[in-house]
XYZ file of C-alpha atoms in Angstrom:
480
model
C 70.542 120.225 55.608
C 68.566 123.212 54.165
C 64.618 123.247 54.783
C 63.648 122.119 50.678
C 63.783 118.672 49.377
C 62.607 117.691 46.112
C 59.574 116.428 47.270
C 58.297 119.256 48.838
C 58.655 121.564 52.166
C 59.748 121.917 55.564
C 58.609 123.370 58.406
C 55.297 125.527 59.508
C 52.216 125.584 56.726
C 54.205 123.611 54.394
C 53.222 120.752 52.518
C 55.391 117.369 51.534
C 54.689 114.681 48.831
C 53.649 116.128 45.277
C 50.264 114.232 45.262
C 49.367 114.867 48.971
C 47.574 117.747 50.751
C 48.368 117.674 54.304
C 47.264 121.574 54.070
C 43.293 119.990 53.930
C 44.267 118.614 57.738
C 46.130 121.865 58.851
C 42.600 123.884 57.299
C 40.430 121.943 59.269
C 41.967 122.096 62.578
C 42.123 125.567 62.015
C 38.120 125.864 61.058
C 37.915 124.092 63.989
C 39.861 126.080 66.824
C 38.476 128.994 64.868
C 34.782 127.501 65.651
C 35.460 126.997 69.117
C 37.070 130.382 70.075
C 34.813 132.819 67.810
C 31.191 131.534 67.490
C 30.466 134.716 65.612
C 32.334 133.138 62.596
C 31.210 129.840 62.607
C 28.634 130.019 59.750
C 31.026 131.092 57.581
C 33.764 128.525 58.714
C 31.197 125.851 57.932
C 30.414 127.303 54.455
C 34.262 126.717 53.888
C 34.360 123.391 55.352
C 31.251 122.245 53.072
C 33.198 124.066 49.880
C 36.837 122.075 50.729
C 34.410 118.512 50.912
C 32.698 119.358 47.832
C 36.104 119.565 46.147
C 36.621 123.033 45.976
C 39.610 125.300 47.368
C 39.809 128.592 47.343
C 43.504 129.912 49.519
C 42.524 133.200 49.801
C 39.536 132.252 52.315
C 41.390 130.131 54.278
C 44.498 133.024 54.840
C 44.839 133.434 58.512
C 45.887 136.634 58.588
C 46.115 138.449 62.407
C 46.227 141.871 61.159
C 45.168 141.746 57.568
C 45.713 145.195 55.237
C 43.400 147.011 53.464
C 43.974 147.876 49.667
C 45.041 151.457 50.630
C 47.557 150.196 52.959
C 48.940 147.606 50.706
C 49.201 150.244 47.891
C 51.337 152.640 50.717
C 53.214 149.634 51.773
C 54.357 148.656 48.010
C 54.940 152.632 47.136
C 56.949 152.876 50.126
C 58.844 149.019 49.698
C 59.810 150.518 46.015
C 61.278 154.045 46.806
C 64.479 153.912 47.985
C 68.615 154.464 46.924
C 67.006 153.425 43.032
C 65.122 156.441 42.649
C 67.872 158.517 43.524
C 70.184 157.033 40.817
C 67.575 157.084 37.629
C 69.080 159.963 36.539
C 72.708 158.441 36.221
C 70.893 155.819 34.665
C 69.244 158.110 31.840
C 72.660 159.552 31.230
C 73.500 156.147 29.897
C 70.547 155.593 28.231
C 69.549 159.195 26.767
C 66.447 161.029 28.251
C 64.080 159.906 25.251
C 65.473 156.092 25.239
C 65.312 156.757 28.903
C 61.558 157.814 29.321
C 60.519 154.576 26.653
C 62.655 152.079 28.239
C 61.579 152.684 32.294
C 57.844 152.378 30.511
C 58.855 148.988 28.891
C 60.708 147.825 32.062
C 58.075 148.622 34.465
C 55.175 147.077 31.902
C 57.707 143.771 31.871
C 58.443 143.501 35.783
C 54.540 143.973 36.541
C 53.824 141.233 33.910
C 56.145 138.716 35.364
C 54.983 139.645 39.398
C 50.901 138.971 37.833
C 52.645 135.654 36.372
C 54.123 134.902 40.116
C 51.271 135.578 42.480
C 48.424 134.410 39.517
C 51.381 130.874 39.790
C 51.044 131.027 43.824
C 47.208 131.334 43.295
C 47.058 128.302 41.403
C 49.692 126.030 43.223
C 47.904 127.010 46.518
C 44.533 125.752 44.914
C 45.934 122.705 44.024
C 47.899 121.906 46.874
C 44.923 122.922 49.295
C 47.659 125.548 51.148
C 46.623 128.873 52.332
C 50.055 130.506 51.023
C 53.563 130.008 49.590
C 56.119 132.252 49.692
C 58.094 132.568 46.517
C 60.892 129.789 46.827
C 58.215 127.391 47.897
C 55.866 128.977 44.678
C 59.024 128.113 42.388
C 59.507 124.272 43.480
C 55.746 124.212 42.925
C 55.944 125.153 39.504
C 58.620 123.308 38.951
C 57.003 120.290 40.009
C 54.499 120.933 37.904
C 56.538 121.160 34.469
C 58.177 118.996 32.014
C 60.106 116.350 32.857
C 63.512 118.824 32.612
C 61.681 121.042 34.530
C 61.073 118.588 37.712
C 64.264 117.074 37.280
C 65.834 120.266 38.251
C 62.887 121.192 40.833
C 64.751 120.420 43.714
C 67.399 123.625 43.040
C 64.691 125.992 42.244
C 63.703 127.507 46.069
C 67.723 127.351 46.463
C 68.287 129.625 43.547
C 65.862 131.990 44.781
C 67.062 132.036 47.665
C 70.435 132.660 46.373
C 69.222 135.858 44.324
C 67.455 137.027 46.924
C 70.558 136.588 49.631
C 72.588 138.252 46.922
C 70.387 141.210 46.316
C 69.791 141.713 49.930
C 73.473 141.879 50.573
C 74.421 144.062 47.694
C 71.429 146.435 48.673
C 72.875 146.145 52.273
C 76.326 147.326 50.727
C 74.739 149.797 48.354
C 73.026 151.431 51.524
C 76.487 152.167 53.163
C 78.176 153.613 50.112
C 75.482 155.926 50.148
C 75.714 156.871 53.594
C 79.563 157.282 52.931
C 79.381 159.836 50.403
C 76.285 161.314 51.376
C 77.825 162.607 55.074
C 81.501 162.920 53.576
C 79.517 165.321 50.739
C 78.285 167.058 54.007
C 82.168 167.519 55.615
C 83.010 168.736 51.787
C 80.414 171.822 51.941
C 82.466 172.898 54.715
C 86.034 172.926 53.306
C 86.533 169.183 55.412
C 88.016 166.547 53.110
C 87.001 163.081 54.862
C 88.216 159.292 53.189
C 84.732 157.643 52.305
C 85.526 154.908 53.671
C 86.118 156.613 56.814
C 82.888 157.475 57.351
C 81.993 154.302 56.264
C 83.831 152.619 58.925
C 82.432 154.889 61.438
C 79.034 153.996 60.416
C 79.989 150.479 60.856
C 79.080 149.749 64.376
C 75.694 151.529 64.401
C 75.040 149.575 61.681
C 75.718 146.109 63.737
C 73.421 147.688 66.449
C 70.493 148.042 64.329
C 70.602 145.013 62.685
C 70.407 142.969 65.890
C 67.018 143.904 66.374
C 65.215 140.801 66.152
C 61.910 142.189 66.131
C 60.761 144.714 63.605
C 58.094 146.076 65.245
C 60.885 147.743 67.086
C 61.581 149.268 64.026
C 58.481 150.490 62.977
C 58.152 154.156 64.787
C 61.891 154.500 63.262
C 60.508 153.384 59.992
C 57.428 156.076 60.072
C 60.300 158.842 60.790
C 62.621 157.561 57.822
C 59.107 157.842 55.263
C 58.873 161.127 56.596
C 62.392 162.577 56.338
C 62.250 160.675 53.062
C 59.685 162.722 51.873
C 61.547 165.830 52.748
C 64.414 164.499 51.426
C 62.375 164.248 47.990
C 60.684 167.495 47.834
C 64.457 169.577 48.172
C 65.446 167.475 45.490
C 62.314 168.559 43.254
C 63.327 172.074 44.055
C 66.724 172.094 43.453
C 66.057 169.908 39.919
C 63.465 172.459 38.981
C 65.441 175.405 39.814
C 67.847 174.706 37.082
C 67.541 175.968 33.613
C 65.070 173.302 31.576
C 67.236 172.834 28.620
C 68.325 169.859 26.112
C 71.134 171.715 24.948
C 74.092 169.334 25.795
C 72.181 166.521 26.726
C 71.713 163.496 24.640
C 68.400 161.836 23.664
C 69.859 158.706 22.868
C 73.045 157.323 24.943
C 76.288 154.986 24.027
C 75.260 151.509 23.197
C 77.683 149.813 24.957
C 76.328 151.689 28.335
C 72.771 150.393 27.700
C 73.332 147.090 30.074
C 74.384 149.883 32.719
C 70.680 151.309 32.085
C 69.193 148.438 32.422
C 70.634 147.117 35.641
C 70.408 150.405 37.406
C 66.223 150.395 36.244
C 65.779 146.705 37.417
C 67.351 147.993 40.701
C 64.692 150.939 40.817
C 61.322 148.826 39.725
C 61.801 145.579 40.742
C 59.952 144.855 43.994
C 59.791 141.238 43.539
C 60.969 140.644 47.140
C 58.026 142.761 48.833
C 55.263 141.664 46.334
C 54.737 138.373 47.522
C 54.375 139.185 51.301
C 52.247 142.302 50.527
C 49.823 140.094 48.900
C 49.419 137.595 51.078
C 48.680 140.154 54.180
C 46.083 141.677 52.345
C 42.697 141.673 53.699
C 40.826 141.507 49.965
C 44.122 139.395 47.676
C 42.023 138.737 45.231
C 41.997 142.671 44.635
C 45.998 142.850 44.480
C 46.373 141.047 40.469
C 43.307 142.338 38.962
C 43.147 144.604 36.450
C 42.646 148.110 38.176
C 44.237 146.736 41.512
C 47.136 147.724 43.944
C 49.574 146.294 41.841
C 48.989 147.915 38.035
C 47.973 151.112 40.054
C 50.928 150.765 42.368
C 53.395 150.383 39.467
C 52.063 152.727 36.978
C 52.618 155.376 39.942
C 56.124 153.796 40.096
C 57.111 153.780 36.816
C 55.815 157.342 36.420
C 58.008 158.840 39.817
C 61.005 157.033 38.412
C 60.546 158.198 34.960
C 60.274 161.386 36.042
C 63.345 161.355 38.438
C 65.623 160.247 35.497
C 64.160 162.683 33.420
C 64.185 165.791 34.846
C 67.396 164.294 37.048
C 69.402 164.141 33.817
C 67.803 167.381 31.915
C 68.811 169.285 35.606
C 71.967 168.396 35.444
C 73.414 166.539 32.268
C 76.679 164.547 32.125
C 77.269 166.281 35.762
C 74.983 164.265 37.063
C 76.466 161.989 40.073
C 75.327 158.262 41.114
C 72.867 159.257 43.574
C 71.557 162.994 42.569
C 71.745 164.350 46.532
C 75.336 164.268 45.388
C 74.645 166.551 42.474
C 72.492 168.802 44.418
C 74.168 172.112 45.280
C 76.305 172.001 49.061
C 74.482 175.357 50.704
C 72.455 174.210 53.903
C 68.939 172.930 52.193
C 71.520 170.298 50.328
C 73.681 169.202 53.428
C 70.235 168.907 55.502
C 68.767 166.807 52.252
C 71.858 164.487 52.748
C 71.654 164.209 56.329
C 68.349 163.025 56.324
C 68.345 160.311 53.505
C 71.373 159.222 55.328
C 69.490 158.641 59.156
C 66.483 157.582 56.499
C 69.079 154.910 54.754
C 70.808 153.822 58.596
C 66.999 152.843 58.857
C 66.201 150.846 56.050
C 69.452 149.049 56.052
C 68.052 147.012 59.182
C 64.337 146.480 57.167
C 67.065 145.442 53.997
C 68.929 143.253 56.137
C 66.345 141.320 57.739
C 65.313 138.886 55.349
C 68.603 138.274 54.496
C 69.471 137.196 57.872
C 66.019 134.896 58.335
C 67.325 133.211 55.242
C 70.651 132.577 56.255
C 69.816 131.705 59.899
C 66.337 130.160 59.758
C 66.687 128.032 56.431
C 70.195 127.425 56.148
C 72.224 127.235 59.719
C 69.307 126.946 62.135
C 68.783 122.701 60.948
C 72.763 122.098 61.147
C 72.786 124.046 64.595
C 70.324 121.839 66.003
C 71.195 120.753 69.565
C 73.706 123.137 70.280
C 73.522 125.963 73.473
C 74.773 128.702 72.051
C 72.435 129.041 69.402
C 71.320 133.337 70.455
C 75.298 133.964 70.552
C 75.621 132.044 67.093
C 72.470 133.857 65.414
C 74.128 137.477 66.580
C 77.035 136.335 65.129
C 75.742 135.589 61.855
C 73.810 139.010 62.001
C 77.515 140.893 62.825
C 79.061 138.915 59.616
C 76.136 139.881 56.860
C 76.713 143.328 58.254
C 80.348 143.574 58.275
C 80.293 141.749 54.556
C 78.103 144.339 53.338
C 80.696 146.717 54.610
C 83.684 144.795 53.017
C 81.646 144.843 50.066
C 80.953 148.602 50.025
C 84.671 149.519 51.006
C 86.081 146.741 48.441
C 84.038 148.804 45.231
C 83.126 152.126 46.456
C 80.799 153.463 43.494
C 77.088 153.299 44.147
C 75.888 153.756 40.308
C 78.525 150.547 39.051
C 76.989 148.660 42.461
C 73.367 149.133 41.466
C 73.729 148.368 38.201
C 75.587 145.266 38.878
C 73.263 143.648 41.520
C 70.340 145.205 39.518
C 71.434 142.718 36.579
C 73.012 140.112 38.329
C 69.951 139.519 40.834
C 66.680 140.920 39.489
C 67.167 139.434 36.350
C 66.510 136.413 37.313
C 64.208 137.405 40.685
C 61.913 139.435 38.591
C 62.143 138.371 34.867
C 63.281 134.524 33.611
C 62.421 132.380 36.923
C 58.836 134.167 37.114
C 58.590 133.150 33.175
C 59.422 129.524 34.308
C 57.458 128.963 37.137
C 54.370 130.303 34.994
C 55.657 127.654 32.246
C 55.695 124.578 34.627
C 52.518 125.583 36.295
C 50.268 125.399 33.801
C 52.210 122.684 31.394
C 49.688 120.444 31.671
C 46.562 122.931 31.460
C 47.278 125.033 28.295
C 46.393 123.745 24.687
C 46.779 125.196 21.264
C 46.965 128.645 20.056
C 47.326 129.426 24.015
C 49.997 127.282 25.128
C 51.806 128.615 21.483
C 51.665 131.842 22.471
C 52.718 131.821 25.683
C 55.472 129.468 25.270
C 56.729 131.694 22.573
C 56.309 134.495 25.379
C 57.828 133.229 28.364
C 60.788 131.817 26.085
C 61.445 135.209 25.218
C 61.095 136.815 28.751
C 63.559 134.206 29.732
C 65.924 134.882 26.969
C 66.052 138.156 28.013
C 66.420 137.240 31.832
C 69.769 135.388 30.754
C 70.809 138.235 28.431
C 70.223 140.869 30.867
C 72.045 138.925 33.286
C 75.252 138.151 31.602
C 75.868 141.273 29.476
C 74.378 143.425 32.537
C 76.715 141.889 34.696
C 79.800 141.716 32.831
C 79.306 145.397 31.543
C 79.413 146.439 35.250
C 82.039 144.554 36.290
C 83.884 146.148 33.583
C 83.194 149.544 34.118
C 84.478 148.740 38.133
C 87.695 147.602 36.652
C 88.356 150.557 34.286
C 87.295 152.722 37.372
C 90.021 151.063 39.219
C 92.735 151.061 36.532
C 91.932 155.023 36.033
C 92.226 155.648 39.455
């Protein structure tokens, strides 16, 4: 039995019938332990205490937050959440597309993905209020909003954290794979500047094991001086790039300002890949110190993803004007194989072996936590069982990797499969059920009309993103 049932949630700051608000209870108790330990904040804890009686919630005062971010931080955090294998493959991507289609279409993308994440966390906001929680993460936020809908709406409500869930898993898993085709080329692109002709999948398989080891590191702040050295390297990483891009004749001759049609879906996917940080938005927000900051109109997010949209843009573009139909999946692979090149892909590979585990780990709470932990109940060898599961996600990311070994197809295909629906149509439907019964009129026209054509286009991008992808892996095979 998974922790979601149709009439609400499971487990720690949750909440259960539709009508009730067992959060008021949870709020109280804390106001009072709160009270008791830290005098100093006990004026203030009554002001919120007199605001809940008199009716009024607001969740963002009653986040309990032990080390709370400032906006700077969060802004960092959601730059450094969004820059990863994506950016490197935005030029492939603008070789479908065509460097001017290229340029408008990232714009339009990034505009629509920071639309629907303002129609998430303003949904959360709301639900929260009404509920009287402090926070809900985004599968709880979508059986929310689906609660709150039409009656087809809550009929299906009970599926809705599920098929998050399910995105999310499958996202987090193809990322996981996408991560270890990169390392594989990256290093065997290395052995190749020396005259050394190594299998992929070799190196692959030799990256296997450190791989497991990371990934069974339950606690992340183990991680984190590993994770400061991989934004570092990163960094470097970036800047050889920009040199090597900007050493190369600047010249349209040869390249294309508008790509083939039928490789548009490929453009697509591979940009919802880049932009989409649906999966970090939610927890940045809620750790911040000042939320209400993070959805307004000059705040972390529109700043964050205008700066986004622009370093991506600019990848693609310059990416594809460097090096034209030449251009590889990842462009460290189209950068030249002298020493500055090998060192660039030696160090976004240690920086990748790093991320994986960050990548990996809410997979594996999802998996373990939601869905095993409650049918494991009872049993003593639950630590043995949960390492387990962390050695399979691993190894099936590496099955997955080895199975389709082309890192442009890979992030196009969980790019459309998954973040169409994470980031575009179920953000358009929780937005819908949430305020069903509040809009009137002109408004609830308008954005009717709106969200039906977000989700429309969630569906789309999904099925003709997905099945373009999958064909271009077959015909890769068949050619080979």
């Amino acid at each position: 039995m998974s922790g979601y049932d149709n009439q609400g949630f499971a487990g720690d700051g949750t909440y259960g019938n539709h009508n009730e608000y067992p959060g008021t209870e949870t709020n109280k108790n804390q106001l009072a332990r709160h009270s008791k330990d830290n005098g100093f904040f006990t004026v203030e804890l009554n002001d919120r205490k007199k605001s809940l009686e008199a009716g009024e919630y607001d969740p963002y005062r009653w986040r309990d937050v032990e080390h709370p971010t400032t906006d700077t931080e969060t802004f960092l955090h959601l730059l450094k959440g969004s820059l990863g294998t994506g950016i490197l493959a935005m030029p492939m991507a603008f070789y479908h597309s065509g460097y001017l289609l290229g340029a408008v279409g990232t714009a339009i993308i990034g505009f629509l993905c920071t639309h629907c994440i303002h129609l998430l966390i303003r949904a959360e906001y709301e639900l929260c209020k009404r509920r009287k929680v402090a926070v809900m993460s985004y599968p709880e936020t979508a059986l929310a909003g689906f609660q709150e809908g039409p009656p087809f709406q809550r009929r299906i409500a009970f599926i809705a954290p599920h098929m998050v869930n399910i995105f999310l898993l499958i996202y987090q898993l193809g990322s996981g794979a996408v991560y270890t085709i990169f390392i594989g080329d990256n290093i065997s692109g290395v052995f190749a500047a020396h005259g050394i002709t190594v299998n992929v999948k070799l190196v692959m398989l030799a990256a296997l094991l450190p791989l497991i080891l990371i990934n069974c590191v339950k606690n992340l702040k183990y991680l984190a001086p590993l994770s400061t050295f991989a934004n570092i390297i990163t960094m470097v990483s970036f800047g050889i790039i920009a040199y090597y891009m900007f050493s190369r004749d600047f010249t349209f001759d040869g390249k294309e300002p508008f790509g083939e049609v039928k490789n548009y879906p490929l453009f697509f996917g591979t940009v919802l890949f880049a932009l989409e940080a649906i999966g970090v938005i939610m927890p940045l927000e809620n750790e911040m110190k000042t939320p209400q900051n993070f959805g307004s109109p000059f705040g972390v997010l529109n700043k964050g993803m205008v700066v986004i949209t622009i370093l991506y843009t600019s990848m693609g573009f310059f990416g594809y004007i460097a090096y034209g139909s030449s251009v590889q999946g990842s462009i460290s692979l189209s950068i030249g194989d002298d020493i500055p090149g090998q060192i660039c892909r030696i160090l976004l590979s240690m920086s990748i072996y790093v991320t994986h585990g960050l990548q990996l780990y809410p997979a594996i709470k999802t998996v373990w936590d939601i869905y095993l932990l409650p049918l494991l109940t009872g049993s003593n060898h639950l630590v043995l069982l949960e390492y387990v599961t962390r050695v399979f996600l691993v190894t099936f990311c590496f099955v997955l990797a080895v199975a389709v070994p082309y890192i442009d197809l890979f992030i196009s295909l969980f790019g459309a499969l998954t973040l169409s629906g994470l980031g575009l149509f179920i953000p358009a439907m929780v937005d819908m059920g949430t305020y069903w019964h509040q809009r009137t009129g002109k408004t609830r026209i308008f954005t009717m009309i709106k969200n039906c054509l977000i989700i429309l286009l969630g569906f789309f991008g999904l099925i003709v993103g997905t099945s373009t992808s999958l064909n271009e892996i077959i015909n890769k095979f068949s050619n080979e």
